[in-house]
Amino acid sequence: MLSVILPAYNEEQMIAAAAGTVSGILDEAGIAHELLFVDDGSRDATWAEIQRASQRDGRVVGLHFSRNFGKEAAMFAGLEQARGDCCVVIDCDLQHPPEKIVEMYRLWEEGYEVVEGIKEDRGTETGFHRFAANSFYTIISRATGLDMAASSDFKLLDRKVVDTLNRMPERNVFFRALSFWVGFKKAEVRFTVRERTAGESKWSTRSLIRYALNNIGSFSSAPLQFVTLLGFVMLAVAVIFGVIALVQKIMGNALGGFTTVILLLLLIGSFIMISLGIIGFYIARIYEEIKGRPRYIVSAVCGREEQP
């Protein structure tokens, strides 16, 4: 059986369409499946729509979070609750083409354990959004050593991969990078991002920046290495000014004082504050991890036994 995981946040207009479209495509292909909607603490009627979909089709399962925990938590909740021999994660807004699920499933039947959805075209994004996304993936790819330039959350995972991810104890997770990191036998399916048929994107520029910073921090220590780089830069500056000061002292010309001292203090102070900010960010991540709080809290379930 195939489990299809659909994270949803304020997607009341898309639940019925997503359930009908995905099930119709899989039924036509003769693929036994379940649809697992994860309501990430929506503030609209998303949960009510999921319950209606579950009443119409017994293969629809719904999880409702007690509050908004984020898309990463929603995807992992789906992976933990899925019962299929393989799982597909797909956006509820259907910007990931659902017919590609069949192609992914056929590759899984051939023995592939991770089938990555690779974006050929990002759709009609703004120039700034496209630049920001490309910059993020360039940074995370270089920081992790994994080529994630065109990656997405749209992918199929074999049961053994799902079980491996579910055993990972970390709280702050980056699903897209972890599915690369675990390895296993991979294949690719290329797709073009579609336009929404209803609703609007829930990602603001601010939330995307926060998402990028959190994921870089959860999966890479590269920013901490940047602190070391700043230290070497200051060492080079100190050596240069030290040599100049010694030469001018020997030649009887004292180094110009006040302006130089002020500039050096400002430079050093800026580097110190940046370094403390980066270190503080990682200390905060460690603090979040050691508290051991759950990634999410399920307040309601539909389509299965009601066990939060």
Short mmCIF file of C-alpha atoms in Angstrom, two decimals:
data_model
loop_
_atom_site.label_atom_id
_atom_site.label_comp_id
_atom_site.label_asym_id
_atom_site.label_seq_id
_atom_site.Cartn_x
_atom_site.Cartn_y
_atom_site.Cartn_z
CA MET A 1 0.00 0.00 0.00
CA LEU A 2 1.06 3.57 -0.71
CA SER A 3 0.64 6.28 1.93
CA VAL A 4 0.25 9.80 0.54
CA ILE A 5 1.08 12.50 3.11
CA LEU A 6 -0.44 15.94 2.55
CA PRO A 7 0.55 18.66 5.06
CA ALA A 8 -2.13 21.38 5.20
CA TYR A 9 -2.24 24.83 6.76
CA ASN A 10 -5.26 27.05 6.10
CA GLU A 11 -6.11 25.02 2.97
CA GLU A 12 -9.89 24.67 3.36
CA GLN A 13 -10.41 25.34 -0.35
CA MET A 14 -8.01 22.58 -1.44
CA ILE A 15 -8.81 19.58 0.79
CA ALA A 16 -11.69 18.15 -1.24
CA ALA A 17 -9.92 18.83 -4.55
CA ALA A 18 -6.68 17.24 -3.33
CA ALA A 19 -8.41 14.14 -1.96
CA GLY A 20 -10.48 13.63 -5.10
CA THR A 21 -7.64 14.30 -7.55
CA VAL A 22 -5.00 12.14 -5.87
CA SER A 23 -7.37 9.23 -5.18
CA GLY A 24 -8.73 9.38 -8.72
CA ILE A 25 -5.25 9.19 -10.24
CA LEU A 26 -4.16 6.32 -7.98
CA ASP A 27 -7.41 4.40 -8.48
CA GLU A 28 -7.00 4.67 -12.24
CA ALA A 29 -3.44 3.32 -11.92
CA GLY A 30 -4.63 0.45 -9.69
CA ILE A 31 -2.51 1.52 -6.70
CA ALA A 32 -3.86 0.71 -3.23
CA HIS A 33 -3.40 3.76 -1.04
CA GLU A 34 -4.32 5.88 1.93
CA LEU A 35 -4.38 9.68 2.08
CA LEU A 36 -3.01 11.14 5.28
CA PHE A 37 -3.85 14.83 5.74
CA VAL A 38 -1.96 16.62 8.53
CA ASP A 39 -3.66 19.83 9.64
CA ASP A 40 -0.89 22.03 11.02
CA GLY A 41 -3.07 23.99 13.44
CA SER A 42 -5.08 25.77 10.74
CA ARG A 43 -7.23 28.75 11.71
CA ASP A 44 -9.85 28.21 9.01
CA ALA A 45 -12.14 25.24 8.24
CA THR A 46 -9.33 22.94 7.07
CA TRP A 47 -9.93 20.37 9.79
CA ALA A 48 -13.69 20.31 9.13
CA GLU A 49 -12.97 19.71 5.43
CA ILE A 50 -10.59 16.86 6.28
CA GLN A 51 -13.27 15.27 8.46
CA ARG A 52 -15.79 15.53 5.60
CA ALA A 53 -13.30 13.98 3.19
CA SER A 54 -12.72 11.14 5.65
CA GLN A 55 -16.47 10.49 5.89
CA ARG A 56 -16.75 10.36 2.09
CA ASP A 57 -13.73 8.08 1.63
CA GLY A 58 -12.56 5.62 4.28
CA ARG A 59 -9.02 5.79 2.89
CA VAL A 60 -8.67 9.40 4.06
CA VAL A 61 -7.01 9.82 7.45
CA GLY A 62 -6.65 13.13 9.25
CA LEU A 63 -4.37 14.41 12.02
CA HIS A 64 -5.08 17.74 13.69
CA PHE A 65 -2.29 19.57 15.57
CA SER A 66 -3.08 21.43 18.77
CA ARG A 67 -1.38 24.50 17.25
CA ASN A 68 0.84 25.42 14.32
CA PHE A 69 4.11 23.47 14.60
CA GLY A 70 5.40 24.05 11.06
CA LYS A 71 5.58 22.08 7.84
CA GLU A 72 8.57 19.97 8.93
CA ALA A 73 6.64 18.72 11.96
CA ALA A 74 3.60 18.00 9.79
CA MET A 75 5.60 15.92 7.33
CA PHE A 76 7.23 13.87 10.10
CA ALA A 77 3.86 13.37 11.79
CA GLY A 78 2.62 11.90 8.53
CA LEU A 79 5.66 9.64 8.24
CA GLU A 80 5.18 8.39 11.79
CA GLN A 81 1.48 7.64 11.28
CA ALA A 82 1.74 6.19 7.74
CA ARG A 83 1.10 2.47 7.35
CA GLY A 84 2.06 2.01 3.71
CA ASP A 85 4.95 0.04 2.27
CA CYS A 86 6.12 3.34 0.82
CA CYS A 87 5.17 6.98 1.37
CA VAL A 88 4.85 10.03 -0.84
CA VAL A 89 4.95 13.56 0.55
CA ILE A 90 3.12 16.09 -1.62
CA ASP A 91 1.86 19.64 -1.08
CA CYS A 92 -1.87 19.92 -0.42
CA ASP A 93 -2.17 22.83 -2.86
CA LEU A 94 -1.39 20.44 -5.77
CA GLN A 95 1.42 22.62 -7.07
CA HIS A 96 3.31 19.33 -7.11
CA PRO A 97 1.66 17.42 -10.01
CA PRO A 98 -0.12 14.40 -8.46
CA GLU A 99 0.13 12.31 -11.64
CA LYS A 100 3.87 12.09 -10.98
CA ILE A 101 3.08 9.92 -7.96
CA VAL A 102 2.34 7.04 -10.33
CA GLU A 103 5.73 7.48 -12.02
CA MET A 104 7.41 7.52 -8.60
CA TYR A 105 5.53 4.39 -7.55
CA ARG A 106 6.61 2.50 -10.67
CA LEU A 107 10.23 3.39 -9.96
CA TRP A 108 9.76 2.11 -6.41
CA GLU A 109 8.43 -1.17 -7.83
CA GLU A 110 11.69 -1.40 -9.82
CA GLY A 111 13.63 -1.32 -6.54
CA TYR A 112 14.40 2.35 -5.93
CA GLU A 113 14.08 3.35 -2.28
CA VAL A 114 14.09 7.16 -2.56
CA VAL A 115 12.50 8.85 -5.57
CA GLU A 116 13.23 12.57 -5.56
CA GLY A 117 10.95 15.12 -7.16
CA ILE A 118 13.27 17.53 -8.99
CA LYS A 119 11.99 20.93 -10.10
CA GLU A 120 12.62 21.71 -13.75
CA ASP A 121 10.77 25.02 -13.49
CA ARG A 122 9.73 26.89 -10.35
CA GLY A 123 6.63 28.34 -12.02
CA THR A 124 5.75 32.03 -12.00
CA GLU A 125 7.66 33.07 -8.87
CA THR A 126 8.83 36.64 -8.46
CA GLY A 127 12.41 37.44 -9.36
CA PHE A 128 13.28 38.14 -5.73
CA HIS A 129 11.74 34.87 -4.52
CA ARG A 130 13.57 32.91 -7.20
CA PHE A 131 16.88 34.62 -6.30
CA ALA A 132 16.34 34.00 -2.58
CA ALA A 133 15.49 30.32 -3.16
CA ASN A 134 18.52 29.78 -5.39
CA SER A 135 20.77 31.51 -2.83
CA PHE A 136 19.44 29.34 -0.01
CA TYR A 137 19.98 26.09 -1.92
CA THR A 138 23.46 27.17 -2.97
CA ILE A 139 24.36 27.87 0.67
CA ILE A 140 22.83 24.66 2.05
CA SER A 141 24.37 22.55 -0.74
CA ARG A 142 27.86 23.91 -0.06
CA ALA A 143 27.40 23.64 3.70
CA THR A 144 26.23 20.01 3.62
CA GLY A 145 28.07 18.72 0.55
CA LEU A 146 24.72 17.56 -0.91
CA ASP A 147 23.45 18.87 -4.24
CA MET A 148 20.01 20.22 -3.34
CA ALA A 149 19.78 22.91 -6.03
CA ALA A 150 16.48 21.67 -7.50
CA SER A 151 15.19 19.52 -4.64
CA SER A 152 11.72 19.65 -3.12
CA ASP A 153 9.64 18.03 -0.40
CA PHE A 154 7.83 16.07 -3.13
CA LYS A 155 9.33 12.59 -2.94
CA LEU A 156 8.64 8.90 -2.41
CA LEU A 157 10.31 6.97 0.41
CA ASP A 158 10.46 3.22 0.92
CA ARG A 159 9.31 1.86 4.27
CA LYS A 160 12.89 1.19 5.41
CA VAL A 161 13.77 4.85 4.69
CA VAL A 162 10.69 6.05 6.57
CA ASP A 163 11.59 3.86 9.57
CA THR A 164 15.15 5.23 9.50
CA LEU A 165 13.91 8.83 9.55
CA ASN A 166 11.41 8.08 12.31
CA ARG A 167 14.18 6.68 14.53
CA MET A 168 16.14 9.93 14.42
CA PRO A 169 15.73 11.60 17.82
CA GLU A 170 16.46 15.22 16.84
CA ARG A 171 13.70 17.79 17.33
CA ASN A 172 14.73 20.42 14.78
CA VAL A 173 14.64 18.58 11.48
CA PHE A 174 15.04 19.47 7.81
CA PHE A 175 13.15 16.78 5.90
CA ARG A 176 14.50 17.71 2.48
CA ALA A 177 18.13 17.45 3.58
CA LEU A 178 17.66 14.36 5.77
CA SER A 179 16.16 12.40 2.89
CA PHE A 180 19.38 13.16 0.96
CA TRP A 181 21.62 12.39 3.93
CA VAL A 182 20.25 8.90 4.70
CA GLY A 183 21.35 7.62 1.30
CA PHE A 184 19.68 4.46 -0.10
CA LYS A 185 19.06 3.74 -3.79
CA LYS A 186 17.83 6.92 -5.48
CA ALA A 187 15.98 7.88 -8.65
CA GLU A 188 14.63 11.20 -9.91
CA VAL A 189 11.34 12.37 -11.35
CA ARG A 190 11.32 15.85 -12.89
CA PHE A 191 8.32 18.16 -12.73
CA THR A 192 7.19 21.74 -13.26
CA VAL A 193 5.62 23.61 -10.36
CA ARG A 194 1.97 24.38 -11.10
CA GLU A 195 -0.10 27.41 -10.24
CA ARG A 196 -2.61 27.22 -7.42
CA THR A 197 -6.23 26.65 -8.41
CA ALA A 198 -7.55 28.06 -5.11
CA GLY A 199 -6.27 29.83 -2.02
CA GLU A 200 -2.97 31.62 -1.66
CA SER A 201 0.55 30.82 -0.53
CA LYS A 202 1.11 30.85 3.24
CA TRP A 203 4.81 31.65 2.86
CA SER A 204 5.74 35.31 3.41
CA THR A 205 9.25 36.62 2.77
CA ARG A 206 9.83 36.79 6.53
CA SER A 207 8.69 33.21 7.12
CA LEU A 208 10.87 31.96 4.24
CA ILE A 209 13.93 33.71 5.71
CA ARG A 210 13.21 32.21 9.14
CA TYR A 211 12.68 28.79 7.53
CA ALA A 212 16.01 29.05 5.69
CA LEU A 213 17.96 30.10 8.79
CA ASN A 214 16.41 27.37 10.94
CA ASN A 215 17.18 24.68 8.36
CA ILE A 216 20.76 25.84 7.84
CA GLY A 217 21.25 25.81 11.60
CA SER A 218 19.64 22.40 12.07
CA PHE A 219 21.68 20.68 9.37
CA SER A 220 25.03 22.48 9.16
CA SER A 221 27.70 23.97 11.41
CA ALA A 222 29.03 26.18 8.61
CA PRO A 223 28.01 29.45 10.35
CA LEU A 224 30.19 28.48 13.30
CA GLN A 225 33.10 28.05 10.92
CA PHE A 226 32.35 31.57 9.71
CA VAL A 227 33.16 32.77 13.23
CA THR A 228 36.60 31.18 12.92
CA LEU A 229 37.01 32.88 9.54
CA LEU A 230 36.24 36.25 11.12
CA GLY A 231 38.93 35.53 13.72
CA PHE A 232 41.52 34.93 11.01
CA VAL A 233 40.45 38.11 9.20
CA MET A 234 40.99 40.10 12.39
CA LEU A 235 44.35 38.39 12.88
CA ALA A 236 45.38 39.47 9.37
CA VAL A 237 44.23 43.04 10.06
CA ALA A 238 46.14 43.06 13.35
CA VAL A 239 49.34 41.81 11.69
CA ILE A 240 49.12 44.44 8.94
CA PHE A 241 48.55 47.31 11.34
CA GLY A 242 51.21 45.93 13.69
CA VAL A 243 53.82 45.88 10.94
CA ILE A 244 52.87 49.42 9.85
CA ALA A 245 53.08 50.65 13.44
CA LEU A 246 56.53 49.08 13.98
CA VAL A 247 57.93 50.47 10.72
CA GLN A 248 56.64 53.96 11.46
CA LYS A 249 57.95 53.76 15.04
CA ILE A 250 61.43 52.80 13.80
CA MET A 251 61.33 55.63 11.25
CA GLY A 252 60.28 58.07 13.94
CA ASN A 253 56.74 58.63 12.62
CA ALA A 254 54.03 57.63 15.10
CA LEU A 255 50.94 55.95 13.64
CA GLY A 256 47.95 58.32 13.38
CA GLY A 257 46.01 57.56 16.47
CA PHE A 258 42.40 58.54 17.13
CA THR A 259 40.74 57.77 13.80
CA THR A 260 42.62 54.49 13.41
CA VAL A 261 41.72 53.37 16.92
CA ILE A 262 38.03 54.21 16.43
CA LEU A 263 37.86 52.33 13.13
CA LEU A 264 39.60 49.29 14.61
CA LEU A 265 37.30 49.29 17.63
CA LEU A 266 34.22 49.49 15.41
CA LEU A 267 35.52 46.68 13.19
CA ILE A 268 36.47 44.44 16.09
CA GLY A 269 33.22 45.19 17.92
CA SER A 270 31.15 44.31 14.83
CA PHE A 271 32.96 41.02 14.36
CA ILE A 272 32.56 40.15 18.04
CA MET A 273 28.81 40.89 18.01
CA ILE A 274 28.28 38.88 14.81
CA SER A 275 30.23 35.98 16.29
CA LEU A 276 28.28 36.10 19.56
CA GLY A 277 25.02 36.15 17.60
CA ILE A 278 25.97 33.05 15.63
CA ILE A 279 27.18 31.21 18.72
CA GLY A 280 24.03 32.25 20.59
CA PHE A 281 21.88 30.92 17.76
CA TYR A 282 23.49 27.49 18.05
CA ILE A 283 23.25 27.54 21.86
CA ALA A 284 19.53 28.22 21.47
CA ARG A 285 19.26 25.23 19.11
CA ILE A 286 21.06 23.03 21.64
CA TYR A 287 18.70 24.30 24.36
CA GLU A 288 15.67 23.38 22.27
CA GLU A 289 17.07 19.90 21.62
CA ILE A 290 17.96 19.02 25.21
CA LYS A 291 14.49 19.97 26.48
CA GLY A 292 13.23 16.97 24.52
CA ARG A 293 9.79 18.38 23.80
CA PRO A 294 7.78 16.56 21.10
CA ARG A 295 7.96 17.83 17.53
CA TYR A 296 4.18 18.18 17.51
CA ILE A 297 1.04 17.48 19.52
CA VAL A 298 -1.93 15.75 17.86
CA SER A 299 -5.23 16.95 19.34
CA ALA A 300 -7.61 14.99 17.10
CA VAL A 301 -7.65 12.12 14.61
CA CYS A 302 -10.23 11.13 12.03
CA GLY A 303 -10.43 8.05 9.86
CA ARG A 304 -8.75 5.84 12.48
CA GLU A 305 -9.08 5.09 16.16
CA GLU A 306 -9.10 8.46 17.95
CA GLN A 307 -5.76 8.32 19.70
CA PRO A 308 -3.95 11.69 19.85
#
